[in-house]
XYZ file of C-alpha atoms in Angstrom:
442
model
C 27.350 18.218 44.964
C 24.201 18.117 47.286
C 24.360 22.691 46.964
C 24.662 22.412 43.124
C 21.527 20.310 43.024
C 19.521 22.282 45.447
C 20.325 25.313 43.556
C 19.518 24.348 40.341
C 16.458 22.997 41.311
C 15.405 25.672 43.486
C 16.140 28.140 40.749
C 13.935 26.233 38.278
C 10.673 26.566 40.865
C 11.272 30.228 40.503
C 11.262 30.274 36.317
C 7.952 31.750 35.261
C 6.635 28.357 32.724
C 7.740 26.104 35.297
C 5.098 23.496 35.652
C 5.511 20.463 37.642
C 3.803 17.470 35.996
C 3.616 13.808 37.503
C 4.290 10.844 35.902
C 1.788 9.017 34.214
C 1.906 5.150 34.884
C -0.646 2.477 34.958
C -0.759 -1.231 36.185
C -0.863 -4.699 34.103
C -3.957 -6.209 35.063
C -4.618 -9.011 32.242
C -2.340 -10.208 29.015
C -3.107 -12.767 26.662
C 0.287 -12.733 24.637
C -1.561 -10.108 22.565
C -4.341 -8.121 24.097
C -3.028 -6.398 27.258
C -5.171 -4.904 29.976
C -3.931 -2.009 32.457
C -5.734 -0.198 35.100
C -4.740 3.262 36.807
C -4.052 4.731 33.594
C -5.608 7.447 31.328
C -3.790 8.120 28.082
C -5.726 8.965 24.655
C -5.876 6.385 21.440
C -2.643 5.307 19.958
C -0.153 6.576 22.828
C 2.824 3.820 22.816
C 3.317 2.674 26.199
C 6.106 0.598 27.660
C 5.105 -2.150 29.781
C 7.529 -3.742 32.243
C 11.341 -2.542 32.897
C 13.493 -1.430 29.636
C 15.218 -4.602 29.232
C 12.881 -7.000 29.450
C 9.545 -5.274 28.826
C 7.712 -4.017 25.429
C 6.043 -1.556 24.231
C 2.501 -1.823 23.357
C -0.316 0.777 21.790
C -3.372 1.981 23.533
C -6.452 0.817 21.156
C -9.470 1.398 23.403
C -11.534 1.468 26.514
C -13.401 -1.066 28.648
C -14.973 -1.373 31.794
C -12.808 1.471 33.411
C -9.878 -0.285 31.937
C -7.353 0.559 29.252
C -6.907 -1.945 26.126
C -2.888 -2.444 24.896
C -2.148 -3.832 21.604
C 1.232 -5.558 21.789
C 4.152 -4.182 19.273
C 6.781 -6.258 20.234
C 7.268 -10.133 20.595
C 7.056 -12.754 23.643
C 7.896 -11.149 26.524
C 8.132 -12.547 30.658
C 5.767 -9.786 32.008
C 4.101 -10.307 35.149
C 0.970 -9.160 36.939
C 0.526 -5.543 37.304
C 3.972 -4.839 35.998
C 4.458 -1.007 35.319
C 2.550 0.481 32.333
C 3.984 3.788 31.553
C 3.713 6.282 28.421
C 6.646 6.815 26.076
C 5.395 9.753 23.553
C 2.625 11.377 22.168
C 0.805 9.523 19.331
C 0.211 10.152 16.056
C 2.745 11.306 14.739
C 6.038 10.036 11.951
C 9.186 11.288 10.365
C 8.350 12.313 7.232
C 11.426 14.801 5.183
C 13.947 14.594 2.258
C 15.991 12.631 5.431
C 14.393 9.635 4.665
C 15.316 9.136 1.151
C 17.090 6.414 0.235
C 16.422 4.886 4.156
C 14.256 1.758 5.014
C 12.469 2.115 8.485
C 9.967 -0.162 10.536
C 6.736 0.186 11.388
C 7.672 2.378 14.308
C 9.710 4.935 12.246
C 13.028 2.770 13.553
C 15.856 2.531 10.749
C 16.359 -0.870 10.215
C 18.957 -0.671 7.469
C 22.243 -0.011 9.607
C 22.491 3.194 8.238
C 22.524 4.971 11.732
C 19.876 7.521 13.039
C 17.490 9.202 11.326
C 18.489 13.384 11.441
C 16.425 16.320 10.372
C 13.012 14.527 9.452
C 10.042 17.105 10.429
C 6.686 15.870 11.840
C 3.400 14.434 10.318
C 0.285 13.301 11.540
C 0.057 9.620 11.249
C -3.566 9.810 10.665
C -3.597 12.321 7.948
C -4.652 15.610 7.385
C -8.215 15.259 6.096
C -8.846 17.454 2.951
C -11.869 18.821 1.327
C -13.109 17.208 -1.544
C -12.601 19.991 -3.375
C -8.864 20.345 -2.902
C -8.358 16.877 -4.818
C -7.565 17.902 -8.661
C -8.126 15.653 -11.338
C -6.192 13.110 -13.138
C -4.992 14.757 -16.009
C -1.771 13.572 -17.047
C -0.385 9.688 -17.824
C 2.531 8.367 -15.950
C 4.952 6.395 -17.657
C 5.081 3.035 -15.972
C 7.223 1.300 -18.005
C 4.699 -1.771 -18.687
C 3.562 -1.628 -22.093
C 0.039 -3.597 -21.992
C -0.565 -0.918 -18.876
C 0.517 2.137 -20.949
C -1.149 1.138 -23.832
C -4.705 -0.315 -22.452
C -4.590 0.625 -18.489
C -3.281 4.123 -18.354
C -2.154 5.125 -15.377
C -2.568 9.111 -14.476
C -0.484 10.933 -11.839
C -2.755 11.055 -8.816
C -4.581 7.854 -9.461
C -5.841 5.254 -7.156
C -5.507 1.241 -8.442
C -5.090 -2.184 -7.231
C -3.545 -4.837 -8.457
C -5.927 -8.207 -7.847
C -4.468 -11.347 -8.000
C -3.846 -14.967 -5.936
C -0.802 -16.061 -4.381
C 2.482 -16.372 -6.704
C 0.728 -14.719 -9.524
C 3.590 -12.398 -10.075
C 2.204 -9.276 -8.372
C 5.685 -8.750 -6.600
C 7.541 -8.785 -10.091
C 4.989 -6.735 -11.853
C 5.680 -3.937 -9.066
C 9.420 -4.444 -9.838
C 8.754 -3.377 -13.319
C 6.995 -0.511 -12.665
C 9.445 0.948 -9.265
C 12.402 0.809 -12.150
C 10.428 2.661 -14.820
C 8.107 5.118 -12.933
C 8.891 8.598 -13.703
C 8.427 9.788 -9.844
C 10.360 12.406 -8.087
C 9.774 10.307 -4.811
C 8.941 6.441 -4.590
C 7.291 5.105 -1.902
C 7.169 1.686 -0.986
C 5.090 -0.558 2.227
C 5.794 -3.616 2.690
C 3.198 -4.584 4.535
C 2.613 -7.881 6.417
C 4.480 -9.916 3.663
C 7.205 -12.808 3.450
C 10.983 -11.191 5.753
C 12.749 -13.041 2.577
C 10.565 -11.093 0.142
C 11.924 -7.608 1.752
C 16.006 -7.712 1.175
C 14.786 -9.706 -2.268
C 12.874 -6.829 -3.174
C 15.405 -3.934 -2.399
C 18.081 -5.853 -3.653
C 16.332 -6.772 -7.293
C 13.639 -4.137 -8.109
C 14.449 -0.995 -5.582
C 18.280 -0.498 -6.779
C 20.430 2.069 -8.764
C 19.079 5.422 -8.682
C 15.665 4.116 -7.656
C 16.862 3.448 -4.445
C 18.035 7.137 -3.878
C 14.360 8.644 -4.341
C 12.573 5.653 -2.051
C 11.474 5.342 1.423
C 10.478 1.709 2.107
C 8.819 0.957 5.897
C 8.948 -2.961 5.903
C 6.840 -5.021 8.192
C 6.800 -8.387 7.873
C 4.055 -10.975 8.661
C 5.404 -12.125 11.975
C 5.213 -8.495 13.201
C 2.112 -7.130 15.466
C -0.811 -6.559 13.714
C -0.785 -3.033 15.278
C 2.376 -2.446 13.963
C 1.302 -3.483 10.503
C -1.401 -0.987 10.480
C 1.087 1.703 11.773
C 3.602 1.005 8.989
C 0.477 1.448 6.717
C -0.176 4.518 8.103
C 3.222 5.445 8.324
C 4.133 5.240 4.648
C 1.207 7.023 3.918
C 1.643 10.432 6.161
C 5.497 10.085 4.463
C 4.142 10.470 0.994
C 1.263 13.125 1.952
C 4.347 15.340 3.387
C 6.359 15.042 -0.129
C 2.983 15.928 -1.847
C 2.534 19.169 0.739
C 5.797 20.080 -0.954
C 4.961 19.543 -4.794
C 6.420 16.570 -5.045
C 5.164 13.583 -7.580
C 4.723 10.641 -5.172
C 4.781 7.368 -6.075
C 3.219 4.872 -3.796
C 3.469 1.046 -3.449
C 2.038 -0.773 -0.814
C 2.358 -4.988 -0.646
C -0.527 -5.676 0.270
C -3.652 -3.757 1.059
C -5.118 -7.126 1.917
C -2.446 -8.323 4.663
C -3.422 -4.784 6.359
C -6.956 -5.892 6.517
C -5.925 -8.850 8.239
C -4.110 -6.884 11.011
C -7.571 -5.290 11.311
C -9.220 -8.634 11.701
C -7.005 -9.699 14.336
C -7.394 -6.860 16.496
C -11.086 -6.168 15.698
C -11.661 -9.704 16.764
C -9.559 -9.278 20.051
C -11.613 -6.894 20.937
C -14.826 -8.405 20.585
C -16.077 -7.215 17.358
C -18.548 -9.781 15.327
C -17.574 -11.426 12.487
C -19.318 -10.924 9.357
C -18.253 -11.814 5.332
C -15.185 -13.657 5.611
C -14.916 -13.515 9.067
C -13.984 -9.573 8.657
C -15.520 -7.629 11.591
C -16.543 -4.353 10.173
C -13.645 -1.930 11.660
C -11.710 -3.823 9.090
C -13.615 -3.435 5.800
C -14.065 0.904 7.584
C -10.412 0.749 7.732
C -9.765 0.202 3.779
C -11.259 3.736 2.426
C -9.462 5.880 5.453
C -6.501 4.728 3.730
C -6.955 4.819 0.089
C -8.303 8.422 0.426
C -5.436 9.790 1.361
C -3.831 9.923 -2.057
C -5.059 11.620 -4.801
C -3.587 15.225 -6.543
C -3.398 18.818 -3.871
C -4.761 21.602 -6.094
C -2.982 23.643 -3.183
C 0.538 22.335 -3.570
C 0.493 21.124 -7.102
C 1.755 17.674 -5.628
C 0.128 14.367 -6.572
C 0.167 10.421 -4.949
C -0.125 7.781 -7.066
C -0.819 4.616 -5.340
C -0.549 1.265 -6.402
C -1.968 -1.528 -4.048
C -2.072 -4.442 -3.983
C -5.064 -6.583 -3.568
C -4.860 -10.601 -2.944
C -7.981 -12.494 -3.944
C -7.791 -15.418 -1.272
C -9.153 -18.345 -2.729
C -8.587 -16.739 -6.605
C -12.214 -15.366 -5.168
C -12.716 -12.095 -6.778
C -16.174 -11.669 -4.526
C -13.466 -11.403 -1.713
C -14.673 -8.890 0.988
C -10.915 -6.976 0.465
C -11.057 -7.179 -3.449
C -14.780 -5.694 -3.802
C -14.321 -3.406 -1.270
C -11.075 -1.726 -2.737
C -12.439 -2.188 -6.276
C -15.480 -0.087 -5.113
C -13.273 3.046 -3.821
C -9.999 2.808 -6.231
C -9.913 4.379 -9.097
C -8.826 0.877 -11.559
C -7.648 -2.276 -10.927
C -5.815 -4.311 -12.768
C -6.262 -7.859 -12.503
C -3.668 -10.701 -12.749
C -5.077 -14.189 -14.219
C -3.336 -17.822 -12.924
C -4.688 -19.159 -16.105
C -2.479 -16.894 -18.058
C 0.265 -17.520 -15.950
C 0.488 -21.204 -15.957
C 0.472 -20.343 -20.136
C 3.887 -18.366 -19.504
C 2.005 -15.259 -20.601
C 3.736 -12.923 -18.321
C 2.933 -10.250 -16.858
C -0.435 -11.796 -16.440
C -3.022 -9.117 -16.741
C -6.297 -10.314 -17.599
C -7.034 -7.379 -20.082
C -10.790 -8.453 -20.010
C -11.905 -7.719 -16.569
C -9.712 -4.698 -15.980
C -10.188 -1.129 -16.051
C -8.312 2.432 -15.655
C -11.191 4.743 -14.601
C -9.010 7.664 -15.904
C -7.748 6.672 -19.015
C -10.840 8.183 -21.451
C -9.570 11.335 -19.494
C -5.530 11.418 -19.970
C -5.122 9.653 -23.880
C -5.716 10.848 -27.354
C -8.449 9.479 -29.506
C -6.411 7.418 -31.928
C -5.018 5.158 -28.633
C -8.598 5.083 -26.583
C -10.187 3.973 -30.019
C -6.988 1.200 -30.834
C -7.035 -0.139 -26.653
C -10.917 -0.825 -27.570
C -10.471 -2.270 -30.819
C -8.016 -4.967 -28.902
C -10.275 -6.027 -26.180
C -13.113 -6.127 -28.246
C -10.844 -9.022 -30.779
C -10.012 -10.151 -27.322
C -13.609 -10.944 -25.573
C -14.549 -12.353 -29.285
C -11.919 -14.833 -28.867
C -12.639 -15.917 -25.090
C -16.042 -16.293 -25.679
C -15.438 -18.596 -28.865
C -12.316 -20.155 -27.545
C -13.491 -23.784 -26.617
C -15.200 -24.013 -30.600
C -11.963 -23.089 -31.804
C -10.090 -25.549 -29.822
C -12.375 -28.182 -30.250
C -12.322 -27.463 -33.772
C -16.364 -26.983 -34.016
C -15.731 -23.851 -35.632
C -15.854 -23.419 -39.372
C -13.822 -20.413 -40.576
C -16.149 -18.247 -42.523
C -18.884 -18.032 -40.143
C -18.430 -15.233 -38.691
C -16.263 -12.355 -40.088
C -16.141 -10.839 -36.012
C -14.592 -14.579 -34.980
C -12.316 -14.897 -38.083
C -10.483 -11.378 -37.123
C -10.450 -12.143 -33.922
C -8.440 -15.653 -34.557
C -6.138 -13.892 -36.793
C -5.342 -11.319 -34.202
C -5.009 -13.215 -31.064
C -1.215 -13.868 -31.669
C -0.697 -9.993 -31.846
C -2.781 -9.046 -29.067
C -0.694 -12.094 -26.439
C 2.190 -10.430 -28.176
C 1.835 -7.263 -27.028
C 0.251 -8.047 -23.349
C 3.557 -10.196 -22.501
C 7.219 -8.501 -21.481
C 10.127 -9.802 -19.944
C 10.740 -7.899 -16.389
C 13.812 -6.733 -17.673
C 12.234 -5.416 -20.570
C 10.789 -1.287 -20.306
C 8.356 0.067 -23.184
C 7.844 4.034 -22.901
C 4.622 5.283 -22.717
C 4.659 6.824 -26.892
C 6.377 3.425 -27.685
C 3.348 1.444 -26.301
C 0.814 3.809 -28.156
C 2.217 3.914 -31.144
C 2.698 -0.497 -31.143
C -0.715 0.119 -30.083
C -2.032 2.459 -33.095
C -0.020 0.733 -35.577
C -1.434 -2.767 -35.017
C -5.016 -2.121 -34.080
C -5.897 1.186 -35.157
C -6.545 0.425 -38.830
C -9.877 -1.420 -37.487
């Protein structure tokens, strides 16, 4: 036994790419249940280290640098680690499984199936950062997608490569307007990050709006709120560098991700763990940075002919639409949609406040007879709003003012076509034509 080991090894110092290479391992020198310390080791940015023995350690990610030291993240959860247990690198960062193998599969933020499914086998390699593009390999929005929602179709188009956010507060129906939109999206791959929401809203949502043959063409990378903030940045990331490979390969990418907002919180956490001042909101400034790196990243490849169309969403804490999150993303998207709680506690549902929305791309990707029709109903719309307490209060006199009059007698017609049932799917030609028919005589 003791010859055959001696051999082998002696016969591998004599192969010509032999190179002998130590092992890389570090020290625990402070922890703080979240921000770990170690000393005695040199790895770059986001390397995934494993700190403590294999059963009852965890892994961790490097974020920084200080004082000669080297700043951990924690991925994991509680663990009995003690001082200057063994810090030791696992892989080389930056990088996820990205391939047709993932269809249909639902992974964690560290690229781990977490459906019971088995393995992963045959997924290729992306960057998890990205590839950065020129500005000049983005194409333009050209073409509508179909989304299945007919007040979006018809008055927020929605173009394949598109950027928008979907604004709202908390139980505003954001989760069951993306429900409508996964089942009637005409994508060749859906994308979906659930990102730092409810564990309970994760099987709900694969089990209600990601079924049938919609769950065949999706990738979802869950992670829930109770996860690392590191991790919920990675599984940001992550479902990102998935849908830039299927664009590489002329694919049309849809992408969800619940919520952009919950990501900006990881960003708070760790920005503030590592000493970063507090500004609006208590956001350090990493945070706000972190939004556009993201965002960015989809858009149409003249190259490949693939597109990403990304839907975020965006939660207003407070109802505050001055949030730091919600006027920074409605800044760099390319629309947003808001949702409206007054609305919703009317039962007008889905709950899109027509008023303050916008598609940036729609003038671009419609005919004239629908552009001229969508305008024609907001403007009947922000009559009405404006003179909505006279009319309730009854100091209106009909007559007064031909503008207010039409607007009265059309307000049933426009709530009529702005609310669907979430079962309910209106095409894209359906929607215009309801559209044209109703308010295009005006």
């Amino acid at each position: 036994m003791l010859n055959r080991f001696t051999d082998s090894y002696l016969e591998s110092l004599g192969l010509p790419d032999f190179a002998p290479a130590p092992k890389v391992a570090g020290r625990l020198a402070s922890f703080d249940g979240l921000l770990m310390e170690a000393v005695g080791l040199t790895v770059p940015v986001g390397t995934v280290c494993q700190v403590g023995d294999r059963q009852s350690g965890v892994e961790a990610e490097v974020i920084g640098f200080r004082n000669g030291r080297t700043l951990l993240m924690n991925l994991g959860g509680p663990a009995a680690l003690l001082p200057q247990a063994p810090v030791r690198p696992t892989g080389a960062p930056g990088e996820a499984e990205v391939g047709a193998a993932l269809l249909g599969r639902v992974v964690d933020g560290a690229g781990k199936p977490i459906d019971g499914l088995g393995p992963i086998r045959g997924a290729g390699r992306w960057p998890l950062a990205g590839k950065l593009q020129s500005p000049l390999d983005r194409g333009r929005v050209l073409h509508p997608l179909d989304v299945g929602v007919r007040a979006i179709n018809g008055l927020l188009t929605v173009g394949q490569g598109q950027r928008i956010g979907i604004m709202a507060g908390s139980g505003v129906g954001k989760s069951v307007l993306l429900g409508m939109i996964v089942r009637a999206a005409e994508a060749d791959v859906i994308l979906i990050g659930l990102i730092g929401e409810r564990s309970r809203e994760v099987a709900d949502f694969l089990e209600t709006k990601v079924a049938g043959d919609a769950r065949k063409r999706a990738v979802v990378v869950a992670v829930p709120a109770n996860h690392s903030p590191v991790l919920r940045i990675r599984g940001a990331l992550r479902v990102h560098a998935i849908a830039e490979a299927f664009r590489a390969e002329g694919k049309k990418v849809l992408l969800i991700m619940d919520s952009l907002t919950r990501v900006a919180h990881a960003g708070r956490e760790i920005g503030l763990a590592l000493g970063e001042p507090a500004s609006a909101r208590g956001y350090p400034p990493s945070a706000i940075a972190m939004l556009p790196n993201l965002i960015e990243r989809a858009g149409t490849d003249v190259h490949s002919g693939g597109s990403i169309t990304a839907i975020y969403t965006v939660l207003a804490d407070g109802d505050d639409g001055n949030d730091p999150v919600v006027d920074s993303a409605r800044s760099i998207l390319d629309g947003h949609i808001v949702l409206s709680r007054q609305l919703a506690e009317r039962g007008v549902y889905p709950a899109i406040d027509i008023g303050p929305s916008v598609s940036r791309v729609m003038t671009d990707i419609v005919d004239k007879p629908h552009l001229k029709a969508a305008r024609t109903l907001r403007r009947h719309l922000a009559t009405y709003e404006e003179n909505r307490d006279l009319v309730l209060m009854g100091a209106y006199r009909a007559g007064a003012d031909p503008a207010i009059d039409t607007a009265i007698a059309c307000h049933p017609a426009v709530m009529e076509y702005i609310k669907q049932d979430p079962d309910e799917q209106v095409s894209l030609p359906d929607s215009a034509i309801e559209l044209i028919g109703v308010f295009g005589a005006d």
